Short mmCIF file of C-alpha atoms and ligand atoms in Angstrom, two decimals:
data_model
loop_
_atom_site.label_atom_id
_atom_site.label_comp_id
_atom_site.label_asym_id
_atom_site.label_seq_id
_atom_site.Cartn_x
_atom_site.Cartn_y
_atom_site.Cartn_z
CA UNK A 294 -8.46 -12.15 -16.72
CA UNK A 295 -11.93 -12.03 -18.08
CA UNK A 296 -15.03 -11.12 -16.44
CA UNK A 297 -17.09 -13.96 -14.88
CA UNK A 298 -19.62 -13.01 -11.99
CA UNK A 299 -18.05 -15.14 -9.83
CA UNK A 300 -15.13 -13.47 -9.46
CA UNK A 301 -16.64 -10.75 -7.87
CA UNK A 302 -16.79 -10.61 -4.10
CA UNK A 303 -20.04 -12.76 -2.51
CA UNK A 304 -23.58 -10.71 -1.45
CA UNK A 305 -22.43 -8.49 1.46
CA UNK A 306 -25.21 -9.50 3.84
CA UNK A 307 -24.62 -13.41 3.59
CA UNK A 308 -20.83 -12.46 5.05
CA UNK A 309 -20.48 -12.86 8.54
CA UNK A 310 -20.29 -9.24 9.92
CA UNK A 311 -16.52 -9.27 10.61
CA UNK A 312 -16.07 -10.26 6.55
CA UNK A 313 -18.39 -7.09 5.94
CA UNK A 314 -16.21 -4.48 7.14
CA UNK A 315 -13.80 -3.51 4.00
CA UNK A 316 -10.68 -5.04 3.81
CA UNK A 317 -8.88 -2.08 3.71
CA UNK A 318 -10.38 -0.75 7.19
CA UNK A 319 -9.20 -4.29 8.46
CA UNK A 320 -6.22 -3.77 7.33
CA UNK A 321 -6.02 0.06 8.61
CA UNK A 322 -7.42 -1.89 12.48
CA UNK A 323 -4.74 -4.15 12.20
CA UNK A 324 -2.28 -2.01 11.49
CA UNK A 325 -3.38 0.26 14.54
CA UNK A 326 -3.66 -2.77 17.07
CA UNK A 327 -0.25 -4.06 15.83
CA UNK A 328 1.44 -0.81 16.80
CA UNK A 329 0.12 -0.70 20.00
CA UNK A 330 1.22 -4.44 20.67
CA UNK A 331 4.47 -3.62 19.20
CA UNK A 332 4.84 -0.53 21.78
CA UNK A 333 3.71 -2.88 24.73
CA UNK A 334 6.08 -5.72 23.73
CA UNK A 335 9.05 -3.33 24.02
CA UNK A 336 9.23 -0.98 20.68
CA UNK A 337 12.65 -1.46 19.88
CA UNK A 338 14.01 -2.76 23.34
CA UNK A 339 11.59 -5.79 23.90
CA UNK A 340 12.25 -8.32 26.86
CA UNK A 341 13.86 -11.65 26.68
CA UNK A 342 11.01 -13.24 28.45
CA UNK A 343 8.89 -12.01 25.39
CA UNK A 344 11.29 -13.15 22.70
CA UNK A 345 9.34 -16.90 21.64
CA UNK A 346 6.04 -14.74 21.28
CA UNK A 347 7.49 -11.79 19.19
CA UNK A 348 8.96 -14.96 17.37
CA UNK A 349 5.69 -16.12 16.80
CA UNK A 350 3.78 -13.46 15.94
CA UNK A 351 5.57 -13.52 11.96
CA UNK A 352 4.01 -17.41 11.69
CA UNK A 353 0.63 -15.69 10.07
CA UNK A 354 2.70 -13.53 7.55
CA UNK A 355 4.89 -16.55 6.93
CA UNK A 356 1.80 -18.84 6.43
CA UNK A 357 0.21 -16.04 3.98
CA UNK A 358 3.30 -15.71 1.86
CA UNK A 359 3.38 -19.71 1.57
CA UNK A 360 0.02 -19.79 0.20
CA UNK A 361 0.85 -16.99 -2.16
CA UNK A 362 3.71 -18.53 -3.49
CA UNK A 363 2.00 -21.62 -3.77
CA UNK A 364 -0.92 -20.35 -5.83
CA UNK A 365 1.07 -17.94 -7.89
CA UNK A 366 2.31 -20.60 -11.00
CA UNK A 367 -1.57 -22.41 -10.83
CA UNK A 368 -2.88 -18.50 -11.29
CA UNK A 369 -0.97 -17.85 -13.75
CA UNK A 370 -1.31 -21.04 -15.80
CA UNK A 371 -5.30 -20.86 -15.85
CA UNK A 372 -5.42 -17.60 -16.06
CA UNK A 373 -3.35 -17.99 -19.30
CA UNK A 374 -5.27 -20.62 -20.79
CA UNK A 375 -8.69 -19.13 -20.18
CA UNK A 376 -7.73 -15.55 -21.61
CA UNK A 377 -6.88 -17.70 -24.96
CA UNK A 378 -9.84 -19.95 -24.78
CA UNK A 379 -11.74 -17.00 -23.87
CA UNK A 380 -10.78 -13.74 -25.73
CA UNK A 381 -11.66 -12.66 -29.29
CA UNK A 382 -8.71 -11.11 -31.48
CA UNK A 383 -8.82 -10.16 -34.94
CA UNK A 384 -5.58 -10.51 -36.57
CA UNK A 385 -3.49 -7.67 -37.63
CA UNK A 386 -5.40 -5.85 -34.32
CA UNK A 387 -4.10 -8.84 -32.49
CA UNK A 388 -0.27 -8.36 -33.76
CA UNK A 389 -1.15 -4.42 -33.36
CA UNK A 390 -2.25 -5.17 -29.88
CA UNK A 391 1.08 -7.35 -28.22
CA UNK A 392 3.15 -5.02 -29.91
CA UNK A 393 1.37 -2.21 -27.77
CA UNK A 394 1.14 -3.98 -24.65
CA UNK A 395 4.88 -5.34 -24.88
CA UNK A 396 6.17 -1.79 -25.16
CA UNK A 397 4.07 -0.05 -22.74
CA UNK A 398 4.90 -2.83 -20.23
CA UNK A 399 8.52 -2.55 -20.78
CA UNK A 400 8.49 0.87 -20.63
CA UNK A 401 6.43 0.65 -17.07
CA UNK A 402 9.59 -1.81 -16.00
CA UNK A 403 12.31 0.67 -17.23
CA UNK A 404 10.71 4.14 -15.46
CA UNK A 405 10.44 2.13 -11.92
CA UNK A 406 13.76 0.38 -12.45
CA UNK A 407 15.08 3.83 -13.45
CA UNK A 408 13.65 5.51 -10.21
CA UNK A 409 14.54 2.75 -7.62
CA UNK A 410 18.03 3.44 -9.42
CA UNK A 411 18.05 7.08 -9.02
CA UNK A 412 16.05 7.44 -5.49
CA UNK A 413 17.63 4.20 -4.10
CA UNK A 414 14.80 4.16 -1.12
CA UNK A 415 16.17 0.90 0.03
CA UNK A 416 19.38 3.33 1.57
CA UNK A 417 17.06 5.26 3.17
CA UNK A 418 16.64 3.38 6.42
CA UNK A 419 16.93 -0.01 7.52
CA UNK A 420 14.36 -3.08 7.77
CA UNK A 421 15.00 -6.48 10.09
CA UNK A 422 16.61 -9.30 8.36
CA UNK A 423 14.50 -12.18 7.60
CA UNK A 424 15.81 -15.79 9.15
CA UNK A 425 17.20 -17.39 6.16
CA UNK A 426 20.04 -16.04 4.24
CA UNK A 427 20.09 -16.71 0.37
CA UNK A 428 23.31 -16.27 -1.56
CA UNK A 429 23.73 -14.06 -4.05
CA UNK A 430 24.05 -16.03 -7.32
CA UNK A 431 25.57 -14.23 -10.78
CA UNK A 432 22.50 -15.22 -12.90
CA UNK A 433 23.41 -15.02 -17.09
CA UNK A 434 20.38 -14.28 -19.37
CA UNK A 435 21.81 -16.94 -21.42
CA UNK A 436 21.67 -19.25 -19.34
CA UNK A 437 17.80 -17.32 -18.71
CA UNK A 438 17.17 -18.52 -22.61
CA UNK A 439 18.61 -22.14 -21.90
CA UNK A 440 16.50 -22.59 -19.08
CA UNK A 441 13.20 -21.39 -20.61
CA UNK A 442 11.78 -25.00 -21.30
CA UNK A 443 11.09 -27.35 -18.86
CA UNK A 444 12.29 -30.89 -18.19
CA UNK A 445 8.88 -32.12 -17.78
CA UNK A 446 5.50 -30.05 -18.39
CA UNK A 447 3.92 -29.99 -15.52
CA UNK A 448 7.97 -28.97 -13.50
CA UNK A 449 7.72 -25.17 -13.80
CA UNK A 450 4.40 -25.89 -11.47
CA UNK A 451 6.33 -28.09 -8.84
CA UNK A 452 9.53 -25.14 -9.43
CA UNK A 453 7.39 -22.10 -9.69
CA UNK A 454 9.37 -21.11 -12.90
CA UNK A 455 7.69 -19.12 -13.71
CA UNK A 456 9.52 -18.74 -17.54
CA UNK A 457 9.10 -22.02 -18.30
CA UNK A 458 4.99 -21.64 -16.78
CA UNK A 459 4.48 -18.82 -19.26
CA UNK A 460 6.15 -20.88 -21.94
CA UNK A 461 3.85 -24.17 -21.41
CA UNK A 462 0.58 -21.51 -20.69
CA UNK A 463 1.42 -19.76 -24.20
CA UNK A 464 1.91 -23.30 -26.00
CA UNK A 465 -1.00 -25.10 -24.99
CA UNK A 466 -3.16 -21.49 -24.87
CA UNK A 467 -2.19 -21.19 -28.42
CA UNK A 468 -3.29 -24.61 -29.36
CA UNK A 469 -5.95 -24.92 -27.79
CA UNK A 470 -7.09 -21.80 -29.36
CA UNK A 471 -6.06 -22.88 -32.78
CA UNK A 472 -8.07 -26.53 -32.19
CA UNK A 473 -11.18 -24.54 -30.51
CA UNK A 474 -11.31 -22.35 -34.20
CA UNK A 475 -10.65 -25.47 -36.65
CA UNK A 476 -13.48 -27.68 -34.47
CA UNK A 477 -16.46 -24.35 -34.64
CA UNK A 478 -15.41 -24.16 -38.33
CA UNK A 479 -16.37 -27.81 -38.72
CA UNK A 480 -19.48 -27.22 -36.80
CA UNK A 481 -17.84 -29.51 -33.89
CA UNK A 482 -18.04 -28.71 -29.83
CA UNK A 483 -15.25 -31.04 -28.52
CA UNK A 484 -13.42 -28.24 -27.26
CA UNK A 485 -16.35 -27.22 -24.94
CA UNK A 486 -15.51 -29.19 -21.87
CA UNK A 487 -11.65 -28.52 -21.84
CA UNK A 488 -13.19 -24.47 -21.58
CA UNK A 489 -15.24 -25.61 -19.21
CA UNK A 490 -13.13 -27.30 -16.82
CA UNK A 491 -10.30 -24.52 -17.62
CA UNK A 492 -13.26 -21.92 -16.66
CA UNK A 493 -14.18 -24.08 -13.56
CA UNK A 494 -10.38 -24.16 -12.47
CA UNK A 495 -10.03 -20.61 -12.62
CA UNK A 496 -12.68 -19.56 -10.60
CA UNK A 497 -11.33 -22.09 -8.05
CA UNK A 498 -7.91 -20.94 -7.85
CA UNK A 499 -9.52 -17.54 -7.25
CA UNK A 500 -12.05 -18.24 -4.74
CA UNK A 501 -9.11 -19.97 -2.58
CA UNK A 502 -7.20 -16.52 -3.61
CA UNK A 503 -9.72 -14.95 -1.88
CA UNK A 504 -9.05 -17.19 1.38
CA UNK A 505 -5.31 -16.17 1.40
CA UNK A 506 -6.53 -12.32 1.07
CA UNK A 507 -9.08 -12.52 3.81
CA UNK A 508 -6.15 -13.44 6.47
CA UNK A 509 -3.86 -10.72 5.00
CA UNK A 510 -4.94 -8.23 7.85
CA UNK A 511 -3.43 -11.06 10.82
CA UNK A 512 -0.70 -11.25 8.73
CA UNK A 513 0.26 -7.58 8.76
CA UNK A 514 -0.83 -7.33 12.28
CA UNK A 515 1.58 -10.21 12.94
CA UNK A 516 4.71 -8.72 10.76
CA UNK A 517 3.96 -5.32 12.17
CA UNK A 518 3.74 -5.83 16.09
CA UNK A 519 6.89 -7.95 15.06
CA UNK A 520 8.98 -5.51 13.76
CA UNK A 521 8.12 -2.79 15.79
CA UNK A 522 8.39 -4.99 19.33
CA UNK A 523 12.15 -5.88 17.87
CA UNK A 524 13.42 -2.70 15.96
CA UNK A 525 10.86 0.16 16.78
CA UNK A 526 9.57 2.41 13.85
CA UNK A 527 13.09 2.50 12.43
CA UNK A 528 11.68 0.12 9.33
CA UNK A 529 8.64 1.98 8.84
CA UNK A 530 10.86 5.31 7.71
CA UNK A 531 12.61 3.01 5.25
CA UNK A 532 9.26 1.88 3.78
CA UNK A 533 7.99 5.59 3.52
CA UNK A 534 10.91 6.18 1.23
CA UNK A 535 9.73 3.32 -0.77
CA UNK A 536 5.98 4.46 -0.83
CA UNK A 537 7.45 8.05 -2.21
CA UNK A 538 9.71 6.40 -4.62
CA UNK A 539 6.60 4.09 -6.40
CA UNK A 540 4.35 7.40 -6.54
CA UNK A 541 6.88 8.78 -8.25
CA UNK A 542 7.56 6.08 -11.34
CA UNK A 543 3.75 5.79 -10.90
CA UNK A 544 3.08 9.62 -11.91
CA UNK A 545 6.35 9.23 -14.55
CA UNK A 546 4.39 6.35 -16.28
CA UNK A 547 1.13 8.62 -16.47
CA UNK A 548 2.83 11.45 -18.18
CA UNK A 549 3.90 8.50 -20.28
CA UNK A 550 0.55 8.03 -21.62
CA UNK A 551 -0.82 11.22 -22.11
CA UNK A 552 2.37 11.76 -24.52
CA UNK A 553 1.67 8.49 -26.26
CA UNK A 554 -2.56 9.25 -26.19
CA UNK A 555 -1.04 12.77 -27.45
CA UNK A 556 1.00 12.19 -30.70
CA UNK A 557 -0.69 8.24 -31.56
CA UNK A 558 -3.96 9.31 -31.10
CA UNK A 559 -6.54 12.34 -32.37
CA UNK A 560 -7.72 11.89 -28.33
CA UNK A 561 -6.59 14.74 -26.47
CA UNK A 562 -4.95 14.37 -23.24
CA UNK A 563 -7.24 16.55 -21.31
CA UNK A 564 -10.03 14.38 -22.36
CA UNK A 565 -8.57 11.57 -21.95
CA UNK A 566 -8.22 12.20 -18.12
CA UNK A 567 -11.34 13.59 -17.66
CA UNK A 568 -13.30 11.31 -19.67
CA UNK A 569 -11.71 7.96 -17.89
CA UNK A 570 -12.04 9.80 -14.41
CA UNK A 571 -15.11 7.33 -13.49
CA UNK A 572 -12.54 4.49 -14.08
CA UNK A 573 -10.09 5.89 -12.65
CA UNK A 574 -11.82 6.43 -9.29
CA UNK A 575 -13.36 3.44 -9.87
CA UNK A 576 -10.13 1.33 -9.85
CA UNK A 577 -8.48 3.10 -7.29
CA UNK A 578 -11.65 2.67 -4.80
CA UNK A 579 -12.32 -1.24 -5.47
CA UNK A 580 -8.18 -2.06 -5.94
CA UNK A 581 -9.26 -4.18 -9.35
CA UNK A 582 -9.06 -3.89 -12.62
CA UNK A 583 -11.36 -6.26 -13.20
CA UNK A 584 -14.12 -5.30 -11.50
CA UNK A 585 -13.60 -1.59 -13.29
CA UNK A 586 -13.59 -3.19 -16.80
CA UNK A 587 -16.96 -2.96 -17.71
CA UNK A 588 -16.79 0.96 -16.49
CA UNK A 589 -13.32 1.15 -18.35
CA UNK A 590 -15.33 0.01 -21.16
CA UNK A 591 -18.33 2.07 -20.92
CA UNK A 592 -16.25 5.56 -20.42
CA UNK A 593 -13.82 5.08 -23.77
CA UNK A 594 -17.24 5.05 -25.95
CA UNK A 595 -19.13 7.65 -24.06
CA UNK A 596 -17.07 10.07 -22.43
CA UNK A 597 -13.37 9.61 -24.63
CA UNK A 598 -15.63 8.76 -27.82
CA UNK A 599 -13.84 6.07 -28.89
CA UNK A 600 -15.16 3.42 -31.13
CA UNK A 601 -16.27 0.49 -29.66
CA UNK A 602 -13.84 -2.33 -31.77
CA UNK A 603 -11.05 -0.03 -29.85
CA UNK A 604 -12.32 0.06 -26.41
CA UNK A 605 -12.87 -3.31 -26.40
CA UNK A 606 -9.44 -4.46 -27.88
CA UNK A 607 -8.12 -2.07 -25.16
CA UNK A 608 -10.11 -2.56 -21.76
CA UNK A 609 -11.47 -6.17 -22.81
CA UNK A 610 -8.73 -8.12 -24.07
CA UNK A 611 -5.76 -5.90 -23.00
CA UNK A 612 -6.48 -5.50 -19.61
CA UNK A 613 -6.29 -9.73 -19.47
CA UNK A 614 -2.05 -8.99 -20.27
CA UNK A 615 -1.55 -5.51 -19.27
CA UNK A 616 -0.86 -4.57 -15.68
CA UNK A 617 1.68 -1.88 -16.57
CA UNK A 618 1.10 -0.50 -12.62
CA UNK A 619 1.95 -4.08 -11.74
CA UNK A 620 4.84 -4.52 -13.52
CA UNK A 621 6.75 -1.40 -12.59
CA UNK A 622 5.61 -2.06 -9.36
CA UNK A 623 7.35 -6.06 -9.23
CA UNK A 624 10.53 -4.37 -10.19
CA UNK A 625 10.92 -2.03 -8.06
CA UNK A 626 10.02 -3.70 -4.94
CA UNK A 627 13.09 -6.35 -6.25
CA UNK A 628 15.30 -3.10 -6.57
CA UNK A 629 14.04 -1.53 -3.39
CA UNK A 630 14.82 -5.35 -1.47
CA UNK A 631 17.94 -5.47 -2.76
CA UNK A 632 19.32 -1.76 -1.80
CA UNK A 633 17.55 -2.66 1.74
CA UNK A 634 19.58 -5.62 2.37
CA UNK A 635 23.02 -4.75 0.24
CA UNK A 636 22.33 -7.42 -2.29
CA UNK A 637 23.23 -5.22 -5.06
CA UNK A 638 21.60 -6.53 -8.57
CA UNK A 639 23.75 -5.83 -11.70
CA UNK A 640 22.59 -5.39 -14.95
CA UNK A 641 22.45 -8.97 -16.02
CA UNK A 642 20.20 -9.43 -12.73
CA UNK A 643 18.19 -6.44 -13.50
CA UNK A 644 17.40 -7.56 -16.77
CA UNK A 645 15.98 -10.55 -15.36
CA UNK A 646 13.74 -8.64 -12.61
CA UNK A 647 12.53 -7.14 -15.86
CA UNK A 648 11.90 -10.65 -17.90
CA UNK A 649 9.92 -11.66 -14.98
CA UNK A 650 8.25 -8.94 -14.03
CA UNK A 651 6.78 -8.33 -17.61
CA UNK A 652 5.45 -12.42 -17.08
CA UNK A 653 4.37 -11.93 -13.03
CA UNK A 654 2.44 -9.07 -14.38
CA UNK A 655 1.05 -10.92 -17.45
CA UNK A 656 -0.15 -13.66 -15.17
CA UNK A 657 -1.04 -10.95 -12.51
CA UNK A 658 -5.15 -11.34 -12.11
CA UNK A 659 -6.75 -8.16 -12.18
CA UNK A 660 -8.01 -8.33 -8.30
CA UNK A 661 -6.75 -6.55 -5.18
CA UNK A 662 -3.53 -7.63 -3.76
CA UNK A 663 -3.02 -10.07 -7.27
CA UNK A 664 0.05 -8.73 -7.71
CA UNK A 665 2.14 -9.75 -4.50
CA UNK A 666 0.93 -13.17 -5.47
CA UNK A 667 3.55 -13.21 -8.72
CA UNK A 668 5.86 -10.74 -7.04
CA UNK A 669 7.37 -13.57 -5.51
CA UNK A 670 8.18 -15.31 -8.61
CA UNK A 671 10.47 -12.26 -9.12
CA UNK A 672 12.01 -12.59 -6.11
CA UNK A 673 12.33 -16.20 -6.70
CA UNK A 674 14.59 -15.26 -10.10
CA UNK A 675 17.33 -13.17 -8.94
CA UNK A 676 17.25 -15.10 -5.45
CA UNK A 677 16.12 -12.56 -3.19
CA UNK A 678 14.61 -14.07 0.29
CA UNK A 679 10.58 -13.45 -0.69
CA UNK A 680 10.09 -13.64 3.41
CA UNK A 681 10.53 -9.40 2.94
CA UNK A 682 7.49 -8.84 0.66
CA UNK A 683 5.56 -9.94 4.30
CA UNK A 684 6.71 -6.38 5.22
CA UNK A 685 5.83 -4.97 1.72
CA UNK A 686 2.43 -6.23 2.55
CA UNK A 687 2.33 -3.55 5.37
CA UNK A 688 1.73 -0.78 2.38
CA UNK A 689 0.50 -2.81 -0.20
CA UNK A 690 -3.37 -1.56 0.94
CA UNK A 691 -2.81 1.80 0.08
CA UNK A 692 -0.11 0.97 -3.19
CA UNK A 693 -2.50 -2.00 -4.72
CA UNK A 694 -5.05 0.90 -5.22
CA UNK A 695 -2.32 3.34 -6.86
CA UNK A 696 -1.01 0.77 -9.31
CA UNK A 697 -4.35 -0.42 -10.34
CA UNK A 698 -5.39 2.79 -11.19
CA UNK A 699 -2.37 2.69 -13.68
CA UNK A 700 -3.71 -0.68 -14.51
CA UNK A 701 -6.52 0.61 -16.07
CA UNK A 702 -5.24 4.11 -17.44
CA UNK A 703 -2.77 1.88 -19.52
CA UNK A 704 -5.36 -0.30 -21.13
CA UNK A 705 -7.28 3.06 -22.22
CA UNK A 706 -4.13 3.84 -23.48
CA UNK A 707 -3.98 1.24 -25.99
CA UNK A 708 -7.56 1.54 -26.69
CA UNK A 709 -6.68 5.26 -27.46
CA UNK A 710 -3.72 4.49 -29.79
CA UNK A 711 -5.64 1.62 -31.60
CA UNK A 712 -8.48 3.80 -32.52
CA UNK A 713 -6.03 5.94 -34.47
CA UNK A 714 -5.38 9.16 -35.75
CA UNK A 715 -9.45 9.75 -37.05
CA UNK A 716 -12.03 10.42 -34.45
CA UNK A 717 -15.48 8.22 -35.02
CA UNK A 718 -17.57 10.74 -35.78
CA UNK A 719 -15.12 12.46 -38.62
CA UNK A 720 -16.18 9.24 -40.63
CA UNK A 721 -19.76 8.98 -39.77
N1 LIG B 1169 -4.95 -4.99 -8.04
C1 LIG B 1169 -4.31 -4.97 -9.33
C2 LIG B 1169 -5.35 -4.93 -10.42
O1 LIG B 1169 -6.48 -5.29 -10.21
C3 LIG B 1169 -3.40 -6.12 -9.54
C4 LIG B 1169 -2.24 -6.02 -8.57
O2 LIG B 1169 -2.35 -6.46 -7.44
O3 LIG B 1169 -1.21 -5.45 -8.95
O4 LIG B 1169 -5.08 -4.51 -11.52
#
């Protein structure tokens, strides 16, 4: 996603005052309140007489989710289309570019498919079954590949395919790009007020984004008193395994990097991590890569010393695809769903959890929370009930800020790698 003012969060003191407290300590408040609720309402053993309000209290989660899954395919399509009306690639950098996003993505999917394999936190305790069962269908890649365009264009919106999305984004994004060149080499502007309007939509779909993300603290106050009125704190050890078992692909996928900064670049690794610490804190602090860009930026040239065509290849146009954090995050939280409620995923499956999750995290804005939006798009793929991510939104404070931090370290990666094997200053 590219950086428009907009996009960043309104002037503090024109919020009402509730708004201004940080929506992590909301989130911390709610969680607090919720367990005391949950205690009061029974913790495990709650009364009968209680049962239509414990019901109830899941209606804000359930309402939150909706809207997520509702805005995930319109994200994804602007956000699409404006990062190709938008960006500026050169070439052979561009081709240079995909082919290092593609495999640091994939290789993101792979270490947190390979721990949720390995760790299985999902068999670590037990979390409530949501209210509607889904079956369990044998999904084929091939049939993946025959499904990947739509009956009609605008279908994968109404579906929330999101394969066939990313395949009508990429088409018309590449066109569009292609007529927006040919029209400023003949001096014309037609193009101007599609960019426009795509801009204009963007910003939209984000500001009502920003809605959804504003009632996430009910909704985990809701989901939480919930689950711990009806099964007590049993869930909550379950989820701690989960926590543990994303840290761990998380750190895996950072040792990735400094190998790859290591032997593709003349960067060392030590410098590397202390020159991007700003960012790093940065991104972990704020929960978006988005709003660290322009620090991301600023570090690789000062602190890293990279040059500046690399850095902004890397944290500019990159960071609009790359959400590496996101990614491994998406499939493992499939993985972690399915070993919670026995709905084992075989290989076929798994290879579609990581289709999808490379596309959710593509289409993932770089903004807190962004990517639960297009988790459920994975879930959608491999037919696992999305009503459980309301209790992965429980953690997702504290997780959002881990992954983003990856976020950004992987688009200094590529910076890293595309500046090459020659420091700047060996050629000045
Ligand atoms: N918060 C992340 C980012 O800004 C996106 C996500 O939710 O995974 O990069």
């Amino acid at each position: 996603m590219s950086q428009t003012e907009s996009q960043h969060p309104p002037d503090n003191a024109s919020r009402p005052w509730w708004r201004r407290i940080p929506l992590t300590l909301q989130i911390v408040i709610a969680l607090v309140l919720a367990v005391i609720l949950g205690i009061a309402l029974g913790a495990g053993n709650p009364s009968p007489s209680n049962a239509a309000l414990i019901t109830n209290l899941a209606i804000p989660a359930e309402l939150v989710l909706k809207a997520l899954r509702a805005l995930a395919t319109p994200l994804i399509l602007v956000a699409v289309l404006h990062t190709f009306m938008t960006a500026t690639i050169p070439g052979t950098a561009g081709r240079r570019l995909a082919l290092l996003l593609f495999t640091n993505t994939t290789v993101a999917i792979l270490v947190g498919l390979l721990v949720a394999n390995v760790l299985r936190p999902g068999t670590w305790g037990s979390l409530p079954k949501p209210q509607t069962t889904i079956a369990n269908a044998n999904l084929d890649p091939w049939g993946l590949i025959k499904d990947a365009v739509p009956e009609a264009v605008l279908a994968p919106l109404v579906s929330n395919n999101v394969i066939q999305l990313i395949v009508v984004a990429l088409c018309f994004g590449i066109v569009l790009r292609g007529l927006k060149s040919e029209q400023i080499a003949q001096g014309k502007t037609g193009y101007q007020p599609i960019e426009d309007v795509i801009g204009i939509l963007f910003e939209a779909v984000i500001r009502i984004l920003n809605w959804v993300i504003a009632l996430v603290p009910f909704a985990v106050f809701g989901i939480v008193a919930k689950t711990v009125a009806e099964k007590g704190f049993a869930p909550f050890i379950s989820l701690a395994a989960f926590i543990v078992a994303v840290l761990v692909a998380l750190v895996l996928q950072a040792c990735y990097y400094l190998t790859r900064v290591k032997f593709n670049s003349w960067v060392n690794p030590w410098r590397f991590l202390a020159g991007g610490s700003d960012a790093f804190i940065t991104a972990f602090s704020t929960s978006s890569s988005t709003v660290t860009m322009p620090i991301t930026w600023e570090v690789l040239q000062t602190k890293v010393g990279l040059r500046e065509s690399s850095a902004s290849l890397g944290a500019l146009v990159g960071a609009n695809f790359n959400n590496d954090g996101t990614a491994l995050y998406e499939a493992m939280s499939a993985l972690y769903i399915s070993q919670v409620i026995g709905q084992h995923l075989n290989l076929g499956q798994q290879l579609i959890v990581v289709l999808t999750s490379i596309f959710a995290s593509v289409g993932a804005a770089g903004i807190p929370n962004a990517g639960l939006v297009t988790m459920t798009l994975v879930f959608t793929s491999v037919r696992l009930p999305t009503e459980y991510i309301a209790l992965l939104v429980t953690v997702d404070w504290f997780l959002d800020r881990c992954r983003t931090a990856i976020n950004v370290m992987g688009d200094m990666t590529v910076s890293a790698v595309l500046d090459g094997k020659k420091p700047r200053y060996e050629e000045e």
